[in-house]
Amino acid sequence: MDVLRITFLRIVYSALLLAAVVVLNFVMIHLAPGDVADTIAQSMGGADAEILAQIRADYGLDQPFIVQLGQYIWKVLHFDLGSSYYYNRPVTELILERLPATLLLVITAQTLALVIGVVTGVFSARRPNGFLSHLVTIVAFFGHAAPVFWTGILLLIAFSLQIHWFPVGGMRDVTVTGGFWAHSFDVARHMVLPVFTLSTTFLALYSRLCRASMMETLGSDYVRTAKAKGLPMRSVVYKHALKNALSPVITLAGLQFSAVISGAVLVETVFSWPGLGTLAFQVIVARDTPTILGILFFSALIVIAGNLLTDLVQRLVDPRVRTGQ
Amino acid sequence: MSFLLKVENLRIELRMRAGVAPVIDDLSFELAHGESISFVGESGCGKSMTALAIMGLLPEGIGRVASGKIWFDGEDLVAASPARLRHIRGNKIGMIFQEPMTSLNPVYSVGEQIAEVLREHQGLSRKAAWAEAIELLDAVRIPNPETRATAYPFEMSGGQRQRVMIAIALACKPKILIADEPTTALDVTVQAQIFDLLRDLRRQTGTSLIMITHDMGAVAEMAERMIVMYAGRKAEEGPVDKVIAHARHPYTQGLISCVPHLVAHLTEERQDLNEVPGIVPGLAEFGQGRCLFASRCARATERCLTTRPEEIAFSDVHRSACWHAEGM
Ligand SMILES: Nc1ncnc2c1ncn2[C@@H]1O[C@H](COP(=O)(O)OP(=O)(O)OP(=O)(O)O)[C@@H](O)[C@H]1O
Ligand code: SF4
Ligand SMILES: [Mg+2]
């Protein structure tokens, strides 16, 4: 019962958060100088006050603020985010077209960073003065200090322009023919550098935290108990120590989720990956407000979904979270 | 007489920043089948280290057995392979720790934590191990064992957690149960319950018991023989009633007089001392060739400060490491 209630509460909070993002979006449109009428008038090559008033009436812009807000929320609830000035297409359509590419990049990078981070973290915790431990420290330092776009450009120069191992950018090669596997392989090849670039920063972060957290649990009383039970080392390390050590790593991964997404914007731009990031870059340059806000809305949606997911995983791993203790 | 456990000239060294310190210095003792002995002594005198050495669980990279032998059932545990030690731990020798609040894994149900050890050592199936875990919870007097088996440690009180630890330690019917201050962290009424439980379980299973404690009352209740430890060395050893009636070491006398009812109850002799003044020497002083108790001892003489006291036997079973033991 408790579990259901807490999960329900989490969903309600998430919905409220999303509503706040929508309202903020709207306020931002409202505060921006000029409105849709001006933009349309401009594209018509100018208009007089009467026509402007007509346009405002058509778009409901003469209504009071609160009514307009209501209408906006109503529209957003129906996934109607308006029309892009730049592409002249519905924003939702535009975003949904780009979303899979971004999700593919973000989820792959995050998963990879977590898996490798945890594995290296565990190994270096068992040998705190070993080679791997020091390597992780150095990589962590670089991962933290080097901006994503810089790493990206360096990798691009080295592996694509100099030794031609990987494509220079994009997500697919139009000349590739063949079935599903041929295309999957093509996408995978395009993904290598962007995913690597995006995951390095976070990988190092997760690895460091996992190492610290593992060292703590390995020295804990319950690990001593596990040893006193005569359990094999594998069980002591992975079953007893790691499951406890994962908690903070999962929490951090959840917190970093928004950072991964903003990192994705840069990585996509560097590697011309056809996702939300490149779209965001284009429409910001073009001052395409509805699309920018649409992307903000979807990013918020992804981050909130990511947090909910984190919560869920946390619950699976730690019974104390499950019962809210 | 054949012994179940025989520790010979055990020396345990701890690596410290300032060098190596012998936390246990030339310790020998025996434990017979079904016997119950108690280790007493102030904090830091090496009681837990002795227990951990028997388990092969000295803190990695810090502590090691420098010399000596630990014979268990005809096998030297000091020389045993890690695999062999794993087979003995939790199976032939069970151990309960001082802190029930942190000794259980917070992310597994208590049933699983008991069942696990049965699967490991007795090759039971998941189902059989779980059923046995419920039996064990019942044996350590946890009410509603079927439902409590699915509870997590944080859903239990300290006393209940210690019962679970006892269930884990006794799951494979070990030959020796080591209880390292099993009740120190619990309140008084719960302490009595845990001692009752341990006594009953021991009577049923015939397990030998090594009980480590600060509490002279618990010694009198639980053990047949006692070993008094001071600064990594054995000060006195003997049957509990004999030692309490006539302690042959000033340190033991001090400990006993800290518990007035014990003395009043068991003997007419009463010491003037009602506490042991001073503090235990630091680890750095542990190896010195003198009586380490001298700084706190009213009877100390020149000899005590220059030579380590030899063990003197008063009967086959009663021994004291004090230069002036005979005059006491
Ligand atoms: N991991 C460790 N690293 C360094 N020193 C340690 C470590 N564990 C114990 N010691 C030291 O070893 C000495 C003996 O410790 P031990 O735990 O055996 O004492 P004890 O008799 O069990 O005391 P207590 O009654 O407090 O449990 C103490 O001085 C302690 O400070
Ligand atoms: S040897 Fe000397 S100092 Fe040590 S306990 Fe005996 S009398 Fe005291
Ligand atoms: Mg101790």
XYZ file of C-alpha atoms and ligand atoms in Angstrom:
693
model
C 0.000 0.000 0.000
C 2.699 2.343 1.106
C 4.648 1.638 -2.034
C 1.681 2.505 -4.257
C 1.018 5.697 -2.332
C 4.602 6.863 -2.609
C 4.766 6.041 -6.304
C 1.499 7.888 -6.851
C 2.834 10.907 -4.982
C 5.959 10.877 -7.108
C 3.873 10.939 -10.266
C 1.743 13.802 -8.928
C 4.881 15.781 -8.078
C 6.273 15.128 -11.523
C 3.057 16.355 -13.142
C 3.176 19.523 -11.021
C 6.778 20.076 -12.017
C 5.887 19.699 -15.665
C 2.990 22.135 -15.231
C 5.432 24.630 -13.721
C 7.680 24.240 -16.766
C 4.726 24.871 -19.094
C 3.660 27.996 -17.191
C 7.217 29.279 -17.163
C 7.411 28.662 -20.885
C 4.302 30.661 -21.441
C 5.477 33.526 -19.267
C 8.670 33.583 -21.283
C 6.765 33.910 -24.545
C 4.652 36.610 -23.014
C 7.621 38.583 -21.749
C 9.481 38.415 -25.044
C 9.208 41.670 -27.000
C 6.714 41.417 -29.857
C 4.254 38.616 -30.381
C 3.049 36.271 -33.089
C 1.064 39.072 -34.731
C 4.235 41.125 -35.184
C 6.066 38.151 -36.614
C 3.275 37.378 -39.070
C 2.956 41.013 -40.024
C 6.676 41.139 -40.596
C 6.587 38.108 -42.851
C 3.788 39.783 -44.826
C 6.035 42.758 -45.321
C 4.321 45.035 -42.803
C 0.716 45.671 -41.793
C -1.372 48.446 -40.310
C -2.858 48.531 -36.837
C -6.212 47.231 -37.985
C -4.817 44.109 -39.535
C -2.595 43.560 -36.496
C -5.691 43.752 -34.263
C -7.438 41.327 -36.593
C -4.545 38.857 -36.346
C -4.464 39.255 -32.547
C -8.181 38.507 -32.373
C -7.722 35.471 -34.627
C -4.953 34.064 -32.407
C -6.693 35.009 -29.163
C -3.929 37.422 -28.285
C -6.418 40.103 -27.217
C -7.667 37.886 -24.403
C -6.533 38.506 -20.801
C -3.265 36.859 -19.739
C -4.926 34.205 -17.626
C -7.257 33.112 -20.421
C -4.340 32.858 -22.810
C -2.433 30.828 -20.256
C -5.409 28.477 -19.940
C -5.554 28.073 -23.678
C -1.825 27.423 -23.880
C -1.958 24.751 -21.192
C -4.953 23.187 -22.936
C -2.981 23.049 -26.157
C 0.123 21.616 -24.509
C -2.018 18.944 -22.873
C -2.949 17.909 -26.402
C 0.698 18.028 -27.405
C 0.021 21.060 -29.549
C 3.121 23.216 -29.137
C 2.339 25.581 -31.956
C 4.035 25.954 -35.269
C 7.692 26.496 -36.063
C 8.421 29.857 -37.727
C 11.574 28.464 -39.230
C 10.422 25.104 -40.539
C 6.791 26.047 -40.972
C 5.683 22.779 -39.455
C 4.026 21.790 -36.191
C 6.636 21.852 -33.418
C 5.481 18.520 -31.966
C 5.975 16.786 -35.287
C 9.422 18.314 -35.656
C 10.469 17.236 -32.180
C 9.081 13.711 -32.342
C 11.025 13.237 -35.539
C 14.290 14.150 -33.785
C 13.574 12.642 -30.393
C 14.541 8.994 -31.143
C 18.038 9.984 -32.256
C 18.624 11.943 -29.058
C 17.180 9.228 -26.847
C 19.364 6.656 -28.558
C 22.454 8.763 -27.926
C 21.601 9.755 -24.366
C 20.457 6.342 -23.185
C 23.380 4.517 -24.759
C 25.887 6.984 -23.328
C 24.334 6.943 -19.867
C 24.094 3.135 -19.766
C 27.645 2.716 -20.976
C 28.941 5.268 -18.482
C 27.107 3.512 -15.655
C 28.166 -0.020 -16.561
C 31.824 0.795 -17.188
C 31.877 3.221 -14.264
C 30.561 0.583 -11.870
C 32.825 -2.188 -13.156
C 35.994 -0.086 -12.969
C 34.834 1.359 -9.644
C 34.467 -2.111 -8.138
C 37.841 -3.258 -9.416
C 39.702 -0.209 -8.248
C 37.987 -0.386 -4.844
C 39.387 -3.872 -4.382
C 42.871 -2.607 -5.229
C 42.877 1.037 -4.167
C 46.534 1.397 -5.087
C 46.451 -0.683 -8.246
C 47.017 0.458 -11.804
C 43.333 0.607 -12.718
C 42.587 2.734 -9.689
C 45.142 5.337 -10.725
C 44.024 5.200 -14.353
C 40.452 5.914 -13.293
C 41.619 8.855 -11.225
C 43.468 10.313 -14.203
C 40.596 9.717 -16.631
C 38.216 11.211 -14.087
C 40.368 14.281 -13.867
C 40.419 14.717 -17.649
C 36.771 13.835 -18.063
C 35.933 16.474 -15.530
C 38.253 19.168 -16.781
C 37.855 18.829 -20.548
C 34.707 20.348 -22.065
C 32.615 17.876 -24.045
C 32.880 19.798 -27.323
C 36.660 19.953 -27.038
C 36.989 16.181 -26.489
C 34.503 15.680 -29.316
C 36.426 17.808 -31.794
C 39.733 16.172 -30.859
C 38.287 12.696 -31.341
C 36.741 13.787 -34.598
C 40.074 15.056 -35.901
C 41.951 11.966 -34.736
C 39.614 9.125 -35.606
C 37.549 10.466 -38.486
C 39.697 12.962 -40.336
C 43.135 11.436 -39.765
C 42.691 7.679 -39.650
C 39.150 7.377 -41.079
C 37.961 4.734 -38.637
C 34.636 6.412 -38.074
C 32.364 8.663 -40.135
C 32.755 12.409 -39.691
C 29.191 12.994 -38.604
C 25.510 12.279 -39.033
C 23.697 9.128 -38.083
C 23.375 7.195 -41.308
C 25.208 6.744 -44.537
C 22.701 7.050 -47.392
C 24.762 4.762 -49.581
C 24.361 1.817 -47.200
C 22.052 -0.846 -48.582
C 20.848 -4.048 -47.046
C 18.530 -5.151 -44.316
C 17.972 -4.213 -40.691
C 21.387 -5.416 -39.513
C 23.296 -3.548 -42.187
C 21.521 -0.354 -41.149
C 21.972 -1.033 -37.446
C 25.666 -1.526 -37.979
C 25.796 1.715 -39.924
C 24.102 3.635 -37.094
C 26.366 1.953 -34.526
C 29.424 3.071 -36.472
C 28.155 6.622 -36.469
C 27.400 6.399 -32.770
C 30.822 5.351 -31.536
C 32.458 8.773 -31.281
C 29.462 10.771 -30.002
C 28.621 8.119 -27.397
C 32.239 7.875 -26.302
C 32.536 11.661 -26.045
C 29.330 12.015 -24.092
C 29.938 9.122 -21.717
C 33.558 9.870 -20.735
C 32.661 12.736 -18.412
C 29.996 10.782 -16.611
C 31.845 7.488 -16.694
C 34.676 8.981 -14.676
C 32.236 10.511 -12.225
C 30.360 7.243 -11.665
C 33.565 5.274 -11.409
C 34.984 7.552 -8.719
C 31.799 7.476 -6.699
C 31.425 3.712 -7.080
C 35.020 3.239 -5.949
C 34.523 5.347 -2.833
C 31.205 3.749 -2.074
C 32.558 0.222 -2.611
C 35.534 0.879 -0.362
C 33.135 1.905 2.341
C 30.848 -1.104 1.994
C 33.796 -3.503 1.701
C 34.913 -2.319 5.128
C 31.453 -2.538 6.651
C 30.312 -4.863 9.408
C 27.868 -6.729 7.180
C 30.634 -7.546 4.719
C 32.636 -8.920 7.644
C 29.542 -10.975 8.514
C 29.360 -12.237 4.927
C 32.984 -13.337 5.179
C 32.362 -14.924 8.563
C 29.626 -16.977 6.897
C 32.277 -18.511 4.664
C 30.741 -17.149 1.473
C 32.916 -17.114 -1.640
C 34.627 -13.814 -2.518
C 32.374 -13.302 -5.530
C 29.310 -13.369 -3.312
C 30.916 -11.135 -0.681
C 31.875 -8.506 -3.263
C 28.968 -8.553 -5.699
C 26.043 -9.707 -3.635
C 26.803 -8.080 -0.304
C 29.058 -5.102 -0.961
C 28.045 -3.957 -4.446
C 24.291 -3.924 -3.958
C 24.756 -1.514 -1.077
C 27.368 0.530 -2.905
C 25.073 1.077 -5.892
C 22.600 3.315 -4.098
C 24.606 6.551 -4.228
C 25.703 5.794 -7.799
C 22.101 5.450 -8.941
C 21.170 8.664 -7.159
C 24.016 10.504 -8.864
C 23.084 9.035 -12.242
C 19.570 10.389 -11.761
C 20.873 13.812 -10.808
C 23.274 13.820 -13.754
C 20.557 12.943 -16.227
C 19.830 16.564 -17.095
C 23.567 17.187 -17.446
C 23.788 14.279 -19.880
C 21.019 15.858 -21.934
C 22.647 19.267 -22.038
C 25.906 17.527 -22.890
C 24.050 15.835 -25.735
C 23.201 19.238 -27.269
C 26.907 19.986 -27.636
C 27.874 16.499 -28.767
C 25.099 16.422 -31.366
C 26.239 19.751 -32.716
C 29.864 18.660 -32.979
C 28.985 15.378 -34.703
C 25.951 16.742 -36.618
C 23.858 14.053 -34.994
C 20.276 14.621 -36.209
C 18.686 14.897 -32.757
C 17.048 17.503 -30.560
C 20.415 19.080 -29.821
C 21.176 20.075 -33.410
C 17.570 21.179 -33.764
C 17.903 23.309 -30.644
C 21.060 24.867 -32.001
C 19.408 25.718 -35.337
C 16.224 27.189 -33.893
C 18.049 29.220 -31.273
C 20.112 30.815 -34.017
C 16.901 31.402 -36.005
C 15.037 32.775 -32.945
C 12.256 30.257 -33.524
C 10.559 30.708 -30.126
C 7.797 28.054 -30.328
C 10.301 25.369 -31.256
C 12.740 26.435 -28.541
C 9.984 26.242 -25.951
C 8.826 22.925 -27.364
C 12.315 21.523 -26.973
C 12.486 22.868 -23.423
C 9.185 21.180 -22.668
C 10.357 17.858 -24.049
C 13.696 18.075 -22.262
C 11.851 18.634 -19.007
C 9.697 15.633 -19.847
C 12.765 13.462 -20.443
C 14.486 14.619 -17.270
C 11.396 13.984 -15.194
C 10.937 10.556 -16.766
C 14.591 9.852 -16.024
C 14.124 10.837 -12.391
C 11.062 8.633 -12.059
C 13.034 5.765 -13.532
C 15.907 6.406 -11.118
C 13.465 6.305 -8.265
C 12.065 3.020 -9.456
C 15.488 1.408 -9.793
C 16.487 2.775 -6.387
C 13.453 1.057 -4.937
C 14.402 -2.246 -6.506
C 17.897 -2.039 -5.087
C 17.267 -0.727 -1.596
C 14.354 -1.869 0.568
C 14.790 1.135 2.844
C 13.780 3.424 0.000
C 10.956 1.046 -0.867
C 9.240 1.525 2.446
C 10.219 5.143 2.797
C 12.493 4.727 5.829
C 42.203 -35.176 26.704
C 41.746 -34.141 23.103
C 40.996 -30.540 22.407
C 38.663 -29.110 19.824
C 40.682 -25.928 19.594
C 44.238 -25.424 20.726
C 45.964 -22.095 20.301
C 49.734 -22.248 20.679
C 52.000 -19.245 21.221
C 49.874 -17.043 19.026
C 51.355 -13.700 18.062
C 49.276 -11.269 16.057
C 50.934 -8.186 14.671
C 49.222 -5.012 13.559
C 50.959 -2.768 11.107
C 50.804 0.745 12.488
C 52.137 3.997 11.142
C 54.866 3.908 13.789
C 55.791 0.287 13.130
C 54.556 -3.156 13.995
C 52.763 -3.780 17.281
C 51.957 -7.196 18.751
C 48.259 -6.921 19.636
C 48.431 -10.507 20.788
C 51.696 -11.580 22.345
C 52.364 -15.266 22.972
C 48.854 -16.449 23.737
C 48.096 -20.127 24.331
C 44.843 -21.715 25.400
C 42.649 -24.726 24.742
C 38.973 -25.340 24.283
C 37.471 -28.786 24.862
C 34.477 -30.265 23.048
C 31.295 -28.728 24.411
C 33.183 -26.418 26.741
C 32.438 -22.776 27.331
C 35.212 -20.292 27.935
C 35.128 -16.584 28.371
C 37.626 -13.890 27.476
C 37.505 -10.807 29.663
C 39.488 -7.631 29.743
C 39.217 -3.957 29.089
C 38.681 -2.410 25.697
C 41.633 -2.696 23.336
C 43.367 -5.640 24.968
C 43.056 -7.792 21.844
C 40.006 -9.964 22.512
C 38.395 -9.337 19.140
C 41.718 -9.825 17.365
C 42.017 -13.288 18.905
C 38.543 -14.181 17.670
C 39.184 -12.785 14.191
C 42.460 -14.685 13.975
C 40.632 -17.953 14.656
C 38.165 -17.045 11.892
C 40.977 -16.046 9.542
C 39.446 -12.594 9.295
C 42.133 -10.283 10.635
C 41.843 -6.855 8.955
C 43.445 -7.268 5.526
C 46.749 -5.500 5.038
C 46.857 -4.447 8.700
C 46.799 -7.515 10.883
C 48.478 -10.895 10.466
C 49.396 -13.933 12.480
C 53.144 -13.510 12.892
C 53.758 -16.828 14.613
C 52.002 -19.566 16.490
C 49.435 -22.172 15.616
C 45.684 -22.453 15.832
C 44.773 -26.141 15.872
C 41.156 -26.848 15.096
C 40.101 -30.472 14.912
C 43.666 -31.502 14.110
C 44.206 -28.859 11.438
C 46.334 -25.707 11.701
C 44.117 -22.811 10.666
C 47.068 -20.446 10.379
C 48.430 -22.526 7.517
C 45.044 -23.403 5.978
C 44.211 -22.301 2.424
C 41.611 -19.572 1.880
C 39.213 -22.138 0.399
C 39.612 -24.379 3.425
C 38.988 -21.434 5.762
C 35.842 -20.530 3.828
C 34.636 -24.062 4.319
C 35.210 -23.826 8.075
C 33.838 -20.328 8.604
C 30.104 -20.179 9.126
C 30.028 -23.947 8.943
C 32.277 -25.411 11.641
C 32.909 -22.149 13.480
C 30.171 -19.545 13.729
C 30.628 -16.011 14.965
C 28.383 -13.317 16.401
C 29.578 -9.734 16.445
C 29.304 -6.858 18.821
C 27.101 -4.551 16.730
C 23.784 -6.126 15.786
C 22.655 -2.832 14.246
C 25.254 -2.947 11.474
C 26.214 -6.593 11.211
C 23.290 -7.581 9.010
C 23.113 -6.529 5.376
C 20.445 -3.808 5.072
C 19.339 -4.761 1.557
C 18.475 -8.436 2.060
C 15.678 -9.968 4.092
C 16.791 -11.706 7.278
C 15.415 -14.990 5.947
C 17.667 -14.742 2.916
C 20.658 -13.935 5.103
C 20.100 -17.119 7.091
C 19.150 -19.279 4.091
C 22.255 -18.178 2.213
C 24.642 -19.819 4.654
C 22.644 -23.071 4.507
C 22.765 -23.107 0.721
C 26.488 -22.443 0.795
C 27.557 -25.082 3.290
C 24.807 -27.673 3.307
C 23.911 -27.542 -0.364
C 20.243 -27.024 0.440
C 17.876 -25.926 -2.326
C 16.360 -22.438 -2.152
C 13.124 -23.843 -0.839
C 14.648 -26.147 1.761
C 17.027 -23.427 2.944
C 14.162 -20.980 3.360
C 12.133 -23.518 5.347
C 15.160 -24.192 7.538
C 15.703 -20.435 8.008
C 12.165 -20.155 9.351
C 12.858 -23.037 11.739
C 15.978 -21.247 12.936
C 14.117 -17.981 13.487
C 11.688 -19.959 15.577
C 14.573 -21.525 17.491
C 15.979 -18.104 18.389
C 12.472 -17.169 19.573
C 11.426 -14.660 16.979
C 7.630 -14.568 16.982
C 5.799 -15.272 13.675
C 8.927 -16.583 11.974
C 7.198 -17.163 8.595
C 6.325 -13.510 8.199
C 9.403 -12.143 9.970
C 11.671 -14.056 7.615
C 10.745 -11.597 4.864
C 11.492 -8.577 7.081
C 14.570 -6.443 6.511
C 17.037 -5.738 9.324
C 15.905 -2.111 9.658
C 12.445 -3.387 10.501
C 13.775 -5.183 13.590
C 14.982 -4.126 17.027
C 18.594 -4.561 18.135
C 17.725 -7.615 20.226
C 15.911 -9.249 17.327
C 18.786 -8.547 14.980
C 21.181 -10.183 17.405
C 18.852 -13.203 17.472
C 19.050 -13.305 13.693
C 22.856 -13.163 13.934
C 22.724 -16.083 16.367
C 20.505 -17.987 13.933
C 23.037 -17.364 11.156
C 25.981 -18.401 13.324
C 24.283 -21.597 14.482
C 22.601 -22.465 11.160
C 25.141 -25.121 10.200
C 25.454 -26.522 13.718
C 29.052 -25.373 14.195
C 31.410 -27.003 16.649
C 32.418 -23.634 18.042
C 30.381 -20.501 18.468
C 32.378 -17.320 18.996
C 30.343 -14.529 20.527
C 32.215 -11.228 20.570
C 30.465 -9.070 23.139
C 27.060 -10.162 21.870
C 25.098 -7.944 24.230
C 27.224 -4.834 24.706
C 25.074 -2.804 22.335
C 21.773 -3.941 23.861
C 19.848 -2.737 26.886
C 19.885 -4.688 30.108
C 16.658 -6.705 29.864
C 17.449 -7.677 26.290
C 20.968 -8.677 27.392
C 19.510 -11.159 29.857
C 17.230 -12.608 27.180
C 20.102 -13.077 24.749
C 22.194 -14.818 27.422
C 19.261 -17.096 28.254
C 18.886 -17.934 24.603
C 22.580 -18.648 24.129
C 22.639 -20.877 27.204
C 19.604 -22.873 26.077
C 20.853 -23.263 22.517
C 24.209 -24.416 23.790
C 22.589 -26.991 26.008
C 20.576 -28.296 23.042
C 23.383 -28.374 20.495
C 26.452 -29.088 22.612
C 28.367 -26.373 20.768
C 31.552 -25.109 22.370
C 31.414 -21.430 23.169
C 34.020 -18.703 23.220
C 32.463 -15.672 24.774
C 34.181 -12.338 24.756
C 32.915 -9.771 27.195
C 33.651 -6.863 29.529
C 30.996 -8.086 31.861
C 32.114 -10.216 34.823
C 28.479 -10.992 35.612
C 28.048 -12.560 32.187
C 31.199 -14.604 32.682
C 29.901 -16.058 35.921
C 26.633 -16.939 34.239
C 27.828 -18.257 30.900
C 31.244 -19.802 31.146
C 33.002 -22.695 32.812
C 36.476 -21.331 32.327
C 37.754 -17.809 31.910
C 40.814 -16.141 30.452
C 41.662 -12.645 31.599
C 43.469 -10.643 28.944
C 45.563 -7.577 29.526
C 47.337 -5.581 26.811
C 47.537 -8.484 24.379
C 48.686 -11.022 26.964
C 46.979 -13.587 29.102
C 46.961 -12.386 32.706
C 45.101 -15.239 34.314
C 43.284 -18.401 33.313
C 41.181 -20.820 35.310
C 37.750 -22.193 36.149
C 35.336 -19.320 36.683
C 34.424 -20.215 40.271
C 38.069 -20.681 41.274
C 39.193 -17.423 39.717
C 36.340 -15.442 41.204
C 36.859 -17.034 44.602
C 40.582 -16.497 44.592
C 41.996 -14.369 41.814
C 45.739 -14.749 41.451
C 46.377 -11.610 39.449
C 45.960 -8.005 40.652
C 44.201 -7.085 37.394
C 41.626 -9.855 37.801
C 41.083 -8.806 41.387
C 40.437 -5.284 40.215
C 37.937 -6.445 37.598
C 36.078 -8.620 40.083
C 35.777 -5.903 42.668
C 34.113 -3.725 40.049
C 31.123 -6.045 40.359
C 30.386 -6.078 44.108
C 27.486 -8.536 44.101
C 29.672 -11.124 42.434
C 32.207 -11.043 45.221
C 29.698 -10.772 48.047
C 27.807 -13.671 46.619
C 30.602 -16.067 45.918
C 33.201 -15.425 48.567
C 33.786 -13.711 51.855
C 36.982 -12.089 50.662
C 36.538 -8.474 49.635
C 39.127 -6.282 48.077
C 39.602 -2.639 48.931
C 39.893 -1.823 45.273
C 36.616 -0.884 43.722
C 37.923 0.092 40.398
C 41.091 -0.409 38.436
C 42.798 2.968 38.413
C 44.682 4.139 35.332
C 44.309 3.139 31.698
C 45.415 0.360 29.378
C 48.816 1.097 27.784
C 48.853 2.155 24.130
C 49.531 -0.358 21.367
C 53.077 0.948 21.021
C 53.950 -0.401 24.474
C 52.450 -3.855 23.901
C 55.640 -5.761 23.153
C 57.761 -4.490 26.025
C 59.680 -6.907 28.226
C 58.015 -6.060 31.524
C 54.668 -6.478 33.206
C 52.391 -4.169 31.231
C 50.071 -3.819 34.206
C 52.821 -2.420 36.431
C 51.809 1.242 35.947
C 48.440 0.436 37.521
C 49.493 -2.186 40.018
C 49.754 -1.516 43.751
C 52.046 -4.522 44.214
C 54.517 -3.651 41.495
C 58.189 -4.131 42.394
C 61.471 -3.601 40.574
C 61.281 -7.020 38.970
C 57.867 -6.247 37.448
C 59.363 -3.302 35.599
C 62.264 -5.207 34.088
C 61.043 -8.683 33.170
C 57.887 -10.063 31.665
C 56.164 -12.279 34.274
C 56.114 -15.985 33.583
C 52.994 -18.061 33.943
C 52.709 -19.815 37.267
C 50.371 -22.783 37.667
C 48.440 -23.223 40.902
C 46.764 -26.374 39.840
C 46.444 -28.038 36.465
C 43.830 -25.529 35.528
C 44.577 -22.274 37.287
C 47.420 -20.114 35.980
C 48.535 -16.546 36.502
C 51.162 -14.374 34.856
C 52.244 -12.279 37.827
C 55.514 -12.224 39.720
C 53.686 -12.000 43.008
C 50.847 -14.406 42.288
C 51.986 -16.844 44.938
C 51.575 -14.325 47.720
C 47.953 -13.602 46.861
N 41.613 -2.214 11.868
C 42.466 -1.822 12.813
N 43.496 -1.016 12.514
C 44.377 -0.622 13.467
N 44.276 -0.963 14.750
C 43.265 -1.757 15.126
C 42.316 -2.229 14.186
N 41.421 -2.987 14.842
C 41.807 -2.985 16.121
N 42.919 -2.260 16.320
C 43.635 -2.068 17.574
O 43.977 -3.319 18.098
C 43.877 -3.341 19.493
C 43.095 -4.544 19.954
O 41.812 -4.460 19.417
P 40.641 -5.467 19.749
O 39.531 -5.071 18.863
O 41.109 -6.859 19.663
O 40.309 -5.108 21.230
P 39.152 -5.702 22.145
O 39.812 -6.341 23.279
O 38.235 -6.526 21.340
O 38.438 -4.389 22.632
P 36.869 -4.058 22.741
O 36.474 -4.524 24.069
O 36.864 -2.570 22.631
O 36.185 -4.734 21.610
C 43.236 -2.025 19.887
O 44.220 -1.201 20.439
C 42.741 -1.441 18.609
O 42.891 -0.049 18.623
S 53.823 -8.788 37.832
Fe 54.084 -7.148 39.236
S 53.169 -5.401 38.245
Fe 52.520 -7.188 37.160
S 50.602 -7.676 38.085
Fe 52.069 -8.872 39.146
S 52.623 -7.598 40.836
Fe 51.564 -6.276 39.458
Mg 36.259 -6.240 20.583
